[in-house]
Structures are given as structure tokens and as C-alpha cells.
Amino acid sequence: MSRRPIGVFDSGVGGLTVLKELIRRLPNERYVYFGDMARTPYGTKSKETVTRFSKQIVRFLLSLDVKAIVVACNTASAMALDSIEAEYDMPVIGVVKPGAKTAADTTKTGHIGLIGTEATISSGIYESYLDTYSPGIHLSGKACPLFVSLVEEGCIEDPVTTEIARRYLSVFKGTDIDTIIMGCTHFPMIEDTIQRVAGNHVKLVNPAFETAKSTQKMLEERNLENDEEIPVDEEAYRFYVSDAPDRFSRIADIFLPLSISGAKQIAIEEY
Amino acid sequence: MSRRPIGVFDSGVGGLTVLKELIRRLPNERYVYFGDMARTPYGTKSKETVTRFSKQIVRFLLSLDVKAIVVACNTASAMALDSIEAEYDMPVIGVVKPGAKTAADTTKTGHIGLIGTEATISSGIYESYLDTYSPGIHLSGKACPLFVSLVEEGCIEDPVTTEIARRYLSVFKGTDIDTIIMGCTHFPMIEDTIQRVAGNHVKLVNPAFETAKSTQKMLEERNLENDEEIPVDEEAYRFYVSDAPDRFSRIADIFLPLSISGAKQIAIEEY
């Protein structure tokens, strides 16, 4: 059981920031990553559509005999996590809950900022988790869709990204916000820029980092950790996409410190 | 027959620049527009996927009894037009051919620039059309993916858009390019910026404009024009999407000089 891989999925490449934190924290685990390149982005799609797509991916990952699933996508975590948990008998971890918990523990003023895609902001999912942890916390959201394209174009340390960050984050200036949740998996790639523009009085919460911590805890509690070393000749990380494997590998090079050997394309609609 | 609507489709909102030119040139026609918001963007998807999606949309438009179809999407025109023409008995016009023809007629140096999505550039479709019209013409392509997100964020007259345009178009500086094809339907929205950065010695070709001209010619040749006035109480323009009707209407407001009343959501995968 414990030697089985962990399934990680996202609408595209963004979830690789979550995979990066997982590998860093749980280096003995095997991973299967699925990026839904044919249907990315999820951020602009409806709850019904995102739920249907997510369940297809879960069925695909189950066919590869995973022992747990990490929903490395804020939109899918916000919209589809409940239905997945209700339908499948499998430990499932989303990126929203761990990020929300840490933000609630971090803020002193009780006023948190949230940046992400339109769908994540308007879903209200962060509000509802925060409300459970710490009723009365105030959340101010700001959709930052251009950050996604800028990261995928490799504009990581770039004056244009700084200028766009200034515009987006200007809504938080002059408020008592002391904590900002990076509610989109792409955003940790430009964490330095966001931190610089937001100012040092603001603590940035990286849900990818918190999700890896939660995954480790869950594996420990359920005795699912792998403690045997993975043979050096074995491919411990496997990558699947629904389309555009070349584009995936190229952008993955920006995201991951390891080079990806050939993502495999599969027909996700058949699952 | 002539009173039947013209079907226009795109992967999302970009094709609205084509619809705008069609309405301007053929104001007596009825139009049905379909935007594939659930599966946008096409620019990063494979030929097989784009062809399958396009055929589903053609079948949907045929179910609404259209008299002709305008493929208002460069990627779909590049990848799926041949298969659609081969499979359906219906006049079909893409955006690539009219743009290529005009560019070939315009250039004096024989060196043309092409800006668009990665898929359009790497498809080689503009090269192959240009080769038919005017063998020996030299084409230099440059993928400009950030333009799409900038337009959808409403950054039309904006220093950031100008800066990104400067970076993208710098590859054309110092060459003898005298004509640039705006090979993505979003780009006419920032035509002024592109023209300013490219310089006045460069002639910009807008395939949306040329496509409307070709459509008019085709309707005349086949006696398909509508010469009866449309009753004022009739909805001459109908909009359908595969997802996110609200987001569609909001962005459509940036694109169209008319306000869109409620785009209808349909399940495109059932066609």
C-alpha cells in the first residue's frame, strides 16, 4: 500500500508548485501528476464543469492505483473537493483548507487579503473555511488573472510583472491587511515580486507549502508513508496531460528544479 | 434560404472582432455566435482536439439552420477548416485565407510578419496559403500569447501593453518587413498600439476585416444575401456559449459596440 504513488492534479502546469513542495517534504514518495492541458484554465469555468472534469481525473488516477490524491488546483479544490470526497473512498487533500488554516493562525489584525483567479475569489470557499477556524475574520479578495499568463511567459523577475502587481495590490494599500493568501498555484513563482510590492509588514501564505505539510501529516496518521528508498533506475515521477505534452514540458521547466522526461498524453474524456 | 442566419464561432470572445466587421459590412444579416468558453483557449491545443471541438460546434450551428459558417478563430481555421469543408455541405469561411491573400497583395518587400498564438504560428498555415498566392514570399512569425490576456483584462490603451508589444515586435525591427498580419482575433482590439510600436512604414492586415469582405462576396455569388429588413422586434444576433455566460457578456462589452442580452449556455459535448 505505502509504495503506491500519490496522485496530484491541476488544470494545467500551476499544480507543479504543489508537486515541488511535496517532493521537497516527502522525497521518498512516488508521484503521478496529471495536467488538464486540453481544458485549462478551470478558473473561468462553472462549478458543474469543474466538478465533472475533476471526477474524470480522479477516475484516471485511481486506474493508476494511487494511495492518496492531492487536488493541486484552487478552482477544483474550491468547487469539486466535497463531491470527490463524498464519491470516492480515498484520502483527498485540497489546497484551500491548509492555506486558509495557516492564514487564520497568522493574522493579528483579523483582516486577510486573497489573490487568485476570478472563480476562486467569487466561490467564497476561503471565507467559509476561515469562518470555521476563526469566526469574524475579514477577507478581501482581488482577482489577478494576468499573473497566470505572465508566469507562463517566464516573466518572473520583470518590471511588467511588478507594474501589474502594483495595480492589483493597490486595493490592499491603506487597509489593515497583514496576511495575503496566494490563492492560485502559479503565484508562488512570483512570490518575491508580490512580497516586495505588498510590503514587509504583510505575511504571504503559500498554500502549496501548507498542502505538503498537511499531506505529510495525513500519510503519517494513516500509516501510508513510504519508507523504502526508491530504486535509482525507477521513474518516481510520472507526468500525464490531456493535450500539448511539449508545451507542458517547456513550461514545467520554469516551475520545477528537475527536468521532465516526456509527459504522456491520454484521452481524459474517456474516464 | 437567404433569411437564415450566418453561424460564427470562436474558442471564446476573440471572434467577436470578426462578428463586429460582419455586422458593419452585412447589417441585414442574422447572426448566431458560439463561443467555446468551456474549452478556451484553442491556441495551446493539438490539431486533433481542435478539429473534434470544431466539428461539434459546426453540428450545433447546423441544428440552428445556418446558411453559412464563419470560423472566426485562427487556430480552428488553421487546424480544422479542411476537415469541416470535406465533411459538411455548407459554405465555410475561415479567417486565415482572406488575411493571407491581402498580405500577399500588400507587401512590396516580399517579407511579411505574422503575430498570433503559438499554435497559429507553428501550424505553418499562413506560409502554405501565402505560397499559393505568391511563391517566394518570406514570412517571420512571433507568438504573442500575453496580448490575449491583456485585451481580456481591458488593457487596451495601456503602457504595459505598449511595453509587451515593444518586446514582442522587437524581433521585426531592422528587417525589411513591411506588412504584419494580426493572426489572432483579439489583436485588432489593440491595433493602435501595435501600429504605433511597429511604425508607420508597416501596414497591418486585419483578417477580421478581410473575412467580412470575403463573406459578402461569397453570399453575393451564391445568392444567399438577405435583402429583407429584419423586424425591429426580432433578435437578429443570438449568442451561445459552452460555459460562463456572465463572463462572456462582460468581456463582449469590451469587444462589441452593442450590448449583449444574455448569452445562452449549451452542452456542446452533446453535439
Coordinates of C-alpha atoms in Angstrom, one line a residue:
Chain A
M1 CA 0.0 0.0 0.0
S2 CA 2.6 2.5 1.1
R3 CA 4.6 2.0 -2.1
R4 CA 1.8 3.2 -4.2
P5 CA 2.1 6.7 -5.8
I6 CA 0.4 9.9 -4.7
G7 CA -1.8 11.3 -7.4
V8 CA -1.6 15.1 -7.9
F9 CA -3.7 17.0 -10.4
D10 CA -4.3 20.5 -11.7
S11 CA -6.0 22.2 -14.6
G12 CA -2.5 22.7 -16.2
V13 CA 1.0 23.5 -15.0
G14 CA 0.2 25.5 -11.9
G15 CA 0.0 22.5 -9.6
L16 CA 3.7 21.8 -10.2
T17 CA 4.4 24.4 -7.5
V18 CA 2.5 22.0 -5.2
L19 CA 4.4 19.0 -6.5
K20 CA 7.6 20.8 -5.9
E21 CA 6.7 21.3 -2.2
L22 CA 5.6 17.7 -1.9
I23 CA 8.8 16.4 -3.4
R24 CA 10.8 18.6 -1.1
R25 CA 9.0 17.4 2.0
L26 CA 8.3 13.8 1.0
P27 CA 11.2 12.8 -1.1
N28 CA 10.6 9.0 -0.7
E29 CA 7.2 9.1 -2.3
R30 CA 6.3 8.2 -5.9
Y31 CA 4.1 10.8 -7.7
V32 CA 1.8 10.8 -10.7
Y33 CA 0.9 14.2 -11.9
F34 CA -1.9 15.0 -14.3
G35 CA -2.3 18.4 -16.0
D36 CA -5.5 19.0 -17.9
M37 CA -3.9 21.0 -20.7
A38 CA -6.8 20.3 -23.1
R39 CA -9.3 22.1 -20.8
T40 CA -7.2 24.6 -18.9
P41 CA -7.9 27.1 -17.4
Y42 CA -10.5 26.0 -14.9
G43 CA -10.7 29.5 -13.3
T44 CA -13.3 30.7 -15.8
K45 CA -15.5 27.6 -15.8
S46 CA -18.6 26.8 -13.9
K47 CA -18.9 24.6 -10.8
E48 CA -20.7 21.8 -12.7
T49 CA -18.0 21.7 -15.4
V50 CA -15.1 21.8 -13.0
T51 CA -16.7 19.0 -10.9
R52 CA -17.2 16.8 -14.0
F53 CA -13.6 17.3 -15.2
S54 CA -12.2 16.7 -11.7
K55 CA -14.1 13.4 -11.3
Q56 CA -12.8 12.2 -14.7
I57 CA -9.2 12.9 -13.5
V58 CA -9.8 11.2 -10.1
R59 CA -11.0 8.1 -12.0
F60 CA -7.9 8.2 -14.2
L61 CA -5.6 8.5 -11.1
L62 CA -7.5 5.6 -9.4
S63 CA -6.8 3.5 -12.5
L64 CA -3.1 4.1 -11.7
D65 CA -3.6 2.7 -8.2
V66 CA -2.7 5.9 -6.2
K67 CA -2.9 5.8 -2.4
A68 CA -4.0 9.4 -2.0
I69 CA -5.0 12.4 -4.1
V70 CA -3.8 16.0 -3.9
V71 CA -6.1 18.4 -5.7
A72 CA -3.3 20.9 -6.6
C73 CA -5.7 23.4 -8.1
N74 CA -7.5 26.2 -6.2
T75 CA -10.5 26.2 -8.5
A76 CA -11.0 22.4 -8.3
S77 CA -10.4 22.4 -4.6
A78 CA -13.0 25.2 -4.2
M79 CA -15.6 23.7 -6.4
A80 CA -15.2 19.9 -6.5
L81 CA -13.5 18.7 -3.3
D82 CA -16.7 17.9 -1.5
S83 CA -18.2 15.8 -4.3
I84 CA -14.9 13.9 -4.7
E85 CA -14.7 13.1 -1.0
A86 CA -18.3 12.0 -1.0
E87 CA -18.0 9.8 -4.0
Y88 CA -14.6 8.1 -3.6
D89 CA -13.1 6.1 -0.7
M90 CA -9.7 7.7 -0.8
P91 CA -7.8 10.3 1.2
V92 CA -8.1 13.6 -0.7
I93 CA -6.3 16.8 0.1
G94 CA -7.1 20.2 -1.5
V95 CA -5.0 23.3 -1.4
V96 CA -7.6 25.6 0.0
K97 CA -8.1 24.3 3.5
P98 CA -4.4 24.2 4.6
G99 CA -3.9 27.7 3.2
A100 CA -6.9 29.1 5.0
K101 CA -5.9 27.4 8.3
T102 CA -2.4 29.0 8.2
A103 CA -3.8 32.4 7.3
A104 CA -6.2 32.3 10.2
D105 CA -3.4 31.4 12.5
T106 CA -1.1 34.1 11.1
T107 CA -3.3 37.2 11.0
K108 CA -3.2 39.5 14.0
T109 CA -5.4 42.3 12.7
G110 CA -8.1 39.8 11.6
H111 CA -8.1 41.2 8.1
I112 CA -6.7 38.9 5.3
G113 CA -6.2 39.5 1.6
L114 CA -6.8 36.8 -1.0
I115 CA -5.4 36.9 -4.5
G116 CA -6.4 34.3 -7.1
T117 CA -8.5 33.7 -10.2
E118 CA -12.0 35.1 -10.6
A119 CA -13.5 31.7 -9.8
T120 CA -11.6 31.1 -6.6
I121 CA -12.4 34.6 -5.3
S122 CA -16.1 34.5 -6.2
S123 CA -16.6 30.9 -5.0
G124 CA -16.4 32.2 -1.4
I125 CA -14.6 29.0 -0.4
Y126 CA -11.9 30.7 1.6
E127 CA -14.4 32.7 3.5
S128 CA -16.3 29.6 4.5
Y129 CA -13.2 27.8 5.8
L130 CA -11.9 30.9 7.6
D131 CA -15.2 31.3 9.2
T132 CA -14.9 27.7 10.7
Y133 CA -11.4 28.4 12.0
S134 CA -11.9 31.9 13.3
P135 CA -15.3 33.5 13.0
G136 CA -15.2 37.2 12.5
I137 CA -12.1 37.2 10.3
H138 CA -12.5 39.7 7.4
L139 CA -11.4 38.6 3.9
S140 CA -10.8 41.0 1.0
G141 CA -10.4 39.3 -2.4
K142 CA -8.7 40.5 -5.6
A143 CA -8.7 38.6 -8.9
C144 CA -5.3 38.7 -10.6
P145 CA -5.8 36.8 -13.9
L146 CA -2.8 38.4 -15.7
F147 CA -0.3 36.8 -13.2
V148 CA -1.0 33.4 -14.7
S149 CA -0.1 34.4 -18.2
L150 CA 2.9 36.4 -17.0
V151 CA 4.3 33.4 -15.2
E152 CA 3.7 31.1 -18.1
E153 CA 5.6 33.6 -20.4
G154 CA 8.5 33.4 -17.9
C155 CA 8.1 37.0 -16.7
I156 CA 9.3 36.0 -13.2
E157 CA 11.6 38.9 -12.2
D158 CA 10.2 41.5 -14.6
P159 CA 9.2 45.2 -14.4
V160 CA 5.9 44.4 -16.2
T161 CA 5.0 41.9 -13.5
T162 CA 5.9 44.4 -10.9
E163 CA 3.7 47.0 -12.5
I164 CA 0.8 44.6 -12.8
A165 CA 1.3 43.6 -9.2
R166 CA 1.3 47.2 -8.1
R167 CA -2.1 47.7 -9.8
Y168 CA -3.7 44.5 -8.4
L169 CA -2.4 45.0 -4.9
S170 CA -3.2 48.7 -4.7
V171 CA -6.7 47.7 -3.4
F172 CA -5.0 46.4 -0.3
K173 CA -2.9 49.6 0.4
G174 CA -4.1 51.7 3.3
T175 CA -6.0 48.8 4.8
D176 CA -5.1 46.8 8.0
I177 CA -4.5 43.6 6.0
D178 CA -1.4 41.8 7.5
T179 CA -1.7 38.5 5.6
I180 CA -2.2 37.7 2.0
I181 CA -3.1 34.2 0.7
M182 CA -1.6 33.3 -2.7
G183 CA -4.8 31.6 -3.8
C184 CA -3.6 30.4 -7.2
T185 CA -0.9 27.8 -7.7
H186 CA 1.0 29.9 -10.2
F187 CA 1.6 32.8 -7.8
P188 CA 4.4 31.3 -5.6
M189 CA 6.5 31.6 -8.8
I190 CA 6.4 35.4 -8.4
E191 CA 6.3 35.4 -4.6
D192 CA 9.3 37.7 -4.4
T193 CA 7.6 40.3 -6.5
I194 CA 4.3 40.1 -4.6
Q195 CA 6.2 40.3 -1.3
R196 CA 8.1 43.4 -2.5
V197 CA 5.0 45.2 -3.7
A198 CA 2.8 44.2 -0.7
G199 CA 5.5 45.3 1.7
N200 CA 7.3 43.6 4.6
H201 CA 4.5 44.1 7.1
V202 CA 2.4 41.6 5.1
K203 CA 2.9 37.9 5.6
L204 CA 2.4 35.9 2.4
V205 CA 0.7 32.4 2.8
N206 CA 1.8 29.8 0.2
P207 CA -1.0 27.1 0.1
A208 CA 1.4 24.8 -1.8
F209 CA 3.8 24.7 1.2
E210 CA 0.9 24.2 3.7
T211 CA -0.6 21.5 1.5
A212 CA 2.6 19.5 1.5
K213 CA 2.7 19.8 5.3
S214 CA -1.0 18.5 5.5
T215 CA -0.2 15.7 3.2
Q216 CA 2.7 14.5 5.3
K217 CA 0.6 14.6 8.4
M218 CA -2.2 12.6 6.7
L219 CA 0.2 9.9 5.5
E220 CA 1.7 9.6 9.0
E221 CA -1.7 9.3 10.6
R222 CA -2.8 6.6 8.2
N223 CA 0.5 4.8 8.1
L224 CA 0.7 5.4 4.4
E225 CA 4.3 6.8 4.2
N226 CA 6.8 5.0 2.0
D227 CA 10.0 4.4 4.0
E228 CA 11.7 2.2 1.4
E229 CA 14.1 4.0 -0.8
I230 CA 13.0 4.2 -4.5
P231 CA 15.4 2.3 -6.8
V232 CA 17.6 4.8 -8.8
D233 CA 16.6 3.3 -12.1
E234 CA 12.8 3.7 -11.4
E235 CA 10.9 6.7 -12.6
A236 CA 9.5 8.0 -9.4
Y237 CA 7.7 10.9 -11.1
R238 CA 5.3 10.3 -13.9
F239 CA 3.5 13.1 -15.8
Y240 CA 0.3 12.8 -17.8
V241 CA -1.5 15.5 -19.8
S242 CA -4.8 15.7 -21.8
D243 CA -3.0 17.7 -24.5
A244 CA 0.1 19.6 -25.6
P245 CA 2.8 17.4 -23.8
D246 CA 5.6 19.6 -25.4
R247 CA 4.2 22.8 -24.1
F248 CA 3.7 21.2 -20.7
S249 CA 7.3 20.1 -20.5
R250 CA 8.6 23.5 -21.6
I251 CA 6.6 25.5 -19.0
A252 CA 7.3 22.8 -16.4
D253 CA 11.0 23.7 -16.8
I254 CA 10.2 27.1 -15.4
F255 CA 8.3 25.6 -12.5
L256 CA 10.4 22.6 -11.4
P257 CA 14.0 22.2 -10.5
L258 CA 14.1 18.8 -12.2
S259 CA 13.7 18.3 -15.9
I260 CA 10.7 16.3 -17.0
S261 CA 11.1 13.5 -19.4
G262 CA 8.2 13.2 -21.8
A263 CA 4.7 13.8 -20.4
K264 CA 2.3 11.2 -21.7
Q265 CA -0.9 12.4 -23.4
I266 CA -4.1 10.5 -22.5
A267 CA -7.8 10.9 -23.5
I268 CA -9.2 12.1 -20.2
E269 CA -12.8 12.3 -21.5
E270 CA -12.8 8.5 -21.6
Y271 CA -12.6 8.2 -17.8
Chain B
M1 CA -32.9 30.3 -47.5
S2 CA -31.4 33.9 -47.5
R3 CA -33.2 34.7 -44.3
R4 CA -31.4 32.0 -42.4
P5 CA -28.7 33.2 -40.0
I6 CA -24.9 33.1 -40.5
G7 CA -23.1 31.0 -37.9
V8 CA -20.0 32.4 -36.4
F9 CA -17.8 30.6 -33.9
D10 CA -14.6 31.0 -31.9
S11 CA -12.9 29.4 -29.0
G12 CA -14.1 32.3 -26.9
V13 CA -14.6 36.0 -27.1
G14 CA -12.0 36.8 -29.8
G15 CA -14.2 36.0 -32.7
L16 CA -16.4 39.0 -31.7
T17 CA -14.0 41.2 -33.6
V18 CA -14.9 39.2 -36.7
L19 CA -18.7 39.5 -35.9
K20 CA -18.2 43.2 -35.5
E21 CA -16.8 43.5 -39.0
L22 CA -19.5 41.2 -40.4
I23 CA -22.3 43.3 -38.8
R24 CA -20.7 46.5 -40.1
R25 CA -20.5 45.2 -43.7
L26 CA -23.6 43.0 -43.7
P27 CA -26.1 44.7 -41.4
N28 CA -29.2 43.0 -42.9
E29 CA -28.0 39.5 -41.9
R30 CA -29.0 37.5 -38.8
Y31 CA -26.1 36.0 -36.8
V32 CA -25.7 33.2 -34.4
Y33 CA -22.4 33.4 -32.4
F34 CA -20.9 30.5 -30.5
G35 CA -18.0 31.0 -28.0
D36 CA -16.5 27.8 -26.6
M37 CA -15.8 29.3 -23.2
A38 CA -15.6 25.8 -21.5
R39 CA -12.7 24.8 -23.6
T40 CA -11.0 28.1 -24.4
P41 CA -8.2 28.7 -25.4
Y42 CA -7.7 26.6 -28.6
G43 CA -4.2 28.1 -29.2
T44 CA -2.4 25.6 -27.0
K45 CA -4.4 22.5 -28.1
S46 CA -3.5 19.9 -30.6
K47 CA -4.9 19.6 -34.2
E48 CA -6.9 16.5 -33.3
T49 CA -8.5 18.2 -30.3
V50 CA -9.3 21.4 -32.1
T51 CA -10.8 19.5 -35.1
R52 CA -13.0 17.5 -32.8
F53 CA -14.2 20.6 -30.9
S54 CA -14.8 22.5 -34.1
K55 CA -17.0 19.7 -35.6
Q56 CA -19.1 19.6 -32.5
I57 CA -19.7 23.3 -32.9
V58 CA -20.5 23.0 -36.6
R59 CA -23.1 20.4 -35.8
F60 CA -24.6 22.7 -33.2
L61 CA -24.8 25.6 -35.7
L62 CA -26.3 23.3 -38.3
S63 CA -29.0 22.4 -35.8
L64 CA -29.9 26.1 -35.8
D65 CA -30.3 26.1 -39.6
V66 CA -27.5 28.4 -40.5
K67 CA -26.9 29.2 -44.2
A68 CA -23.1 29.7 -43.9
I69 CA -20.4 29.3 -41.3
V70 CA -17.6 31.7 -40.5
V71 CA -14.8 30.1 -38.5
A72 CA -13.8 33.3 -36.6
C73 CA -10.8 31.6 -34.8
N74 CA -7.3 31.5 -36.3
T75 CA -6.4 28.2 -34.6
A76 CA -9.6 26.5 -35.8
S77 CA -9.2 28.0 -39.3
A78 CA -5.6 26.7 -39.3
M79 CA -6.3 23.3 -38.0
A80 CA -9.9 22.3 -38.8
L81 CA -11.1 24.1 -41.8
D82 CA -10.2 21.4 -44.4
S83 CA -11.9 18.7 -42.4
I84 CA -15.1 20.8 -41.9
E85 CA -15.3 21.6 -45.6
A86 CA -14.7 17.9 -46.5
E87 CA -17.4 16.7 -44.2
Y88 CA -20.3 19.2 -44.4
D89 CA -22.1 20.6 -47.4
M90 CA -22.1 24.2 -46.3
P91 CA -20.2 27.4 -47.3
V92 CA -17.4 27.8 -44.8
I93 CA -15.1 30.8 -44.5
G94 CA -12.1 30.9 -42.2
V95 CA -10.1 33.9 -41.1
V96 CA -6.7 32.7 -42.4
K97 CA -7.2 32.7 -46.2
P98 CA -8.6 36.2 -46.6
G99 CA -5.8 37.7 -44.3
A100 CA -3.1 35.8 -46.2
K101 CA -4.4 36.9 -49.6
T102 CA -4.5 40.6 -48.5
A103 CA -1.0 40.4 -47.0
A104 CA 0.4 38.9 -50.2
D105 CA -1.2 41.7 -52.2
T106 CA 0.1 44.4 -49.8
T107 CA 3.8 43.6 -49.3
K108 CA 6.3 45.2 -51.6
T109 CA 9.4 43.8 -50.0
G110 CA 8.1 40.3 -50.0
H111 CA 8.8 39.9 -46.3
I112 CA 5.7 39.6 -44.0
G113 CA 5.5 39.4 -40.2
L114 CA 2.9 37.2 -38.5
I115 CA 1.8 37.7 -34.9
G116 CA -0.6 35.2 -33.2
T117 CA -0.9 32.3 -30.8
E118 CA 1.8 29.6 -30.6
A119 CA -0.5 27.2 -32.4
T120 CA -1.2 29.5 -35.3
I121 CA 2.4 30.4 -35.8
S122 CA 3.7 26.8 -35.6
S123 CA 0.9 25.4 -37.8
G124 CA 2.5 26.8 -40.9
I125 CA -0.9 27.5 -42.3
Y126 CA -0.2 31.1 -43.3
E127 CA 3.0 30.0 -45.1
S128 CA 1.1 27.5 -47.1
Y129 CA -1.6 29.9 -48.2
L130 CA 1.0 32.7 -49.0
D131 CA 3.0 30.2 -51.0
T132 CA -0.1 29.6 -53.2
Y133 CA -0.7 33.3 -53.8
S134 CA 2.8 34.4 -54.2
P135 CA 5.6 31.9 -54.1
G136 CA 8.8 33.1 -52.6
I137 CA 7.3 35.4 -50.1
H138 CA 9.1 35.3 -46.8
L139 CA 7.2 35.0 -43.5
S140 CA 8.5 35.7 -40.0
G141 CA 6.3 34.6 -37.1
K142 CA 6.2 35.7 -33.5
A143 CA 3.9 34.2 -30.9
C144 CA 2.3 36.9 -28.6
P145 CA 0.3 35.0 -26.0
L146 CA 0.2 37.8 -23.4
F147 CA -1.8 40.1 -25.8
V148 CA -4.8 37.8 -25.3
S149 CA -4.9 38.2 -21.5
L150 CA -4.1 41.9 -21.7
V151 CA -7.1 42.5 -24.0
E152 CA -9.4 40.4 -21.9
E153 CA -8.3 42.5 -18.8
G154 CA -9.3 45.6 -20.7
C155 CA -5.6 46.9 -21.0
I156 CA -6.4 48.4 -24.4
E157 CA -4.6 51.8 -24.3
D158 CA -2.1 50.9 -21.6
P159 CA 1.7 51.4 -21.0
V160 CA 2.0 47.7 -20.1
T161 CA 0.5 46.6 -23.4
T162 CA 2.9 49.0 -25.2
E163 CA 5.9 47.6 -23.3
I164 CA 4.9 44.0 -24.1
A165 CA 4.3 45.0 -27.7
R166 CA 7.8 46.5 -27.8
R167 CA 9.3 43.2 -26.6
Y168 CA 7.3 41.0 -29.0
L169 CA 7.8 43.2 -32.0
S170 CA 11.4 43.9 -31.4
V171 CA 12.2 40.7 -33.5
F172 CA 10.8 42.6 -36.5
K173 CA 13.0 45.7 -36.1
G174 CA 15.8 46.2 -38.5
T175 CA 14.2 43.7 -41.0
D176 CA 12.6 44.6 -44.3
I177 CA 9.1 43.5 -43.1
D178 CA 6.6 46.0 -44.5
T179 CA 3.4 44.1 -43.6
I180 CA 2.2 42.4 -40.4
I181 CA -0.7 40.0 -40.2
M182 CA -2.7 40.2 -36.9
G183 CA -3.1 36.5 -36.8
C184 CA -5.2 36.3 -33.6
T185 CA -8.8 37.7 -33.4
H186 CA -8.0 39.5 -30.1
F187 CA -5.3 41.7 -31.7
P188 CA -7.4 44.2 -33.7
M189 CA -8.6 45.4 -30.2
I190 CA -5.0 46.8 -29.7
E191 CA -4.4 47.7 -33.3
D192 CA -3.4 51.3 -32.5
T193 CA -0.7 50.1 -30.0
I194 CA 0.6 47.5 -32.4
Q195 CA 0.7 50.1 -35.3
R196 CA 2.5 52.7 -33.1
V197 CA 5.1 50.2 -31.9
A198 CA 5.6 48.7 -35.4
G199 CA 6.0 52.1 -37.0
N200 CA 4.1 53.7 -39.9
H201 CA 6.1 52.1 -42.6
V202 CA 4.4 48.8 -41.7
K203 CA 0.9 48.0 -43.0
L204 CA -1.2 46.0 -40.5
V205 CA -3.5 43.4 -42.0
N206 CA -6.7 42.7 -40.0
P207 CA -8.1 39.3 -41.0
A208 CA -11.4 40.1 -39.4
F209 CA -12.0 42.9 -41.9
E210 CA -10.9 40.8 -44.8
T211 CA -13.1 37.9 -43.7
A212 CA -16.2 40.1 -43.7
K213 CA -15.3 41.1 -47.3
S214 CA -14.9 37.5 -48.3
T215 CA -18.2 36.6 -46.7
Q216 CA -20.0 39.3 -48.5
K217 CA -18.6 38.1 -51.8
M218 CA -19.5 34.5 -51.1
L219 CA -23.1 35.5 -50.2
E220 CA -23.4 37.5 -53.5
E221 CA -22.0 34.7 -55.6
R222 CA -24.4 32.1 -54.1
N223 CA -27.4 34.5 -54.0
L224 CA -27.6 34.0 -50.2
E225 CA -27.8 37.6 -49.2
N226 CA -30.7 38.7 -47.1
D227 CA -32.3 41.8 -48.6
E228 CA -35.4 42.0 -46.5
E229 CA -35.1 44.2 -43.5
I230 CA -35.1 42.4 -40.1
P231 CA -38.2 43.3 -38.0
V232 CA -37.2 45.7 -35.2
D233 CA -38.7 43.4 -32.5
E234 CA -36.6 40.4 -33.7
E235 CA -33.4 39.4 -32.1
A236 CA -31.0 39.4 -35.0
Y237 CA -28.0 38.4 -33.0
R238 CA -28.0 35.4 -30.8
F239 CA -25.2 34.3 -28.6
Y240 CA -24.4 30.8 -27.2
V241 CA -21.5 29.7 -25.0
S242 CA -20.4 26.3 -23.6
D243 CA -19.8 27.9 -20.2
A244 CA -19.5 31.2 -18.2
P245 CA -22.3 33.3 -19.9
D246 CA -21.7 36.1 -17.5
R247 CA -18.0 36.3 -18.1
F248 CA -18.7 36.2 -21.8
S249 CA -21.1 39.1 -21.7
R250 CA -18.8 41.2 -19.6
I251 CA -15.8 40.7 -22.0
A252 CA -18.1 41.1 -25.0
D253 CA -18.8 44.6 -23.8
I254 CA -15.1 45.5 -24.4
F255 CA -15.3 44.0 -27.9
L256 CA -18.7 45.0 -29.3
P257 CA -20.3 48.4 -29.7
L258 CA -23.7 46.8 -28.9
S259 CA -24.7 45.3 -25.6
I260 CA -25.3 41.6 -25.4
S261 CA -28.5 40.4 -23.9
G262 CA -27.9 37.1 -22.1
A263 CA -25.7 34.6 -23.9
K264 CA -27.3 31.1 -23.6
Q265 CA -25.3 28.2 -22.2
I266 CA -25.5 24.9 -24.1
A267 CA -23.8 21.4 -23.6
I268 CA -21.6 21.5 -26.7
E269 CA -20.2 18.0 -26.0
E270 CA -23.6 16.5 -26.8
Y271 CA -23.3 17.6 -30.5

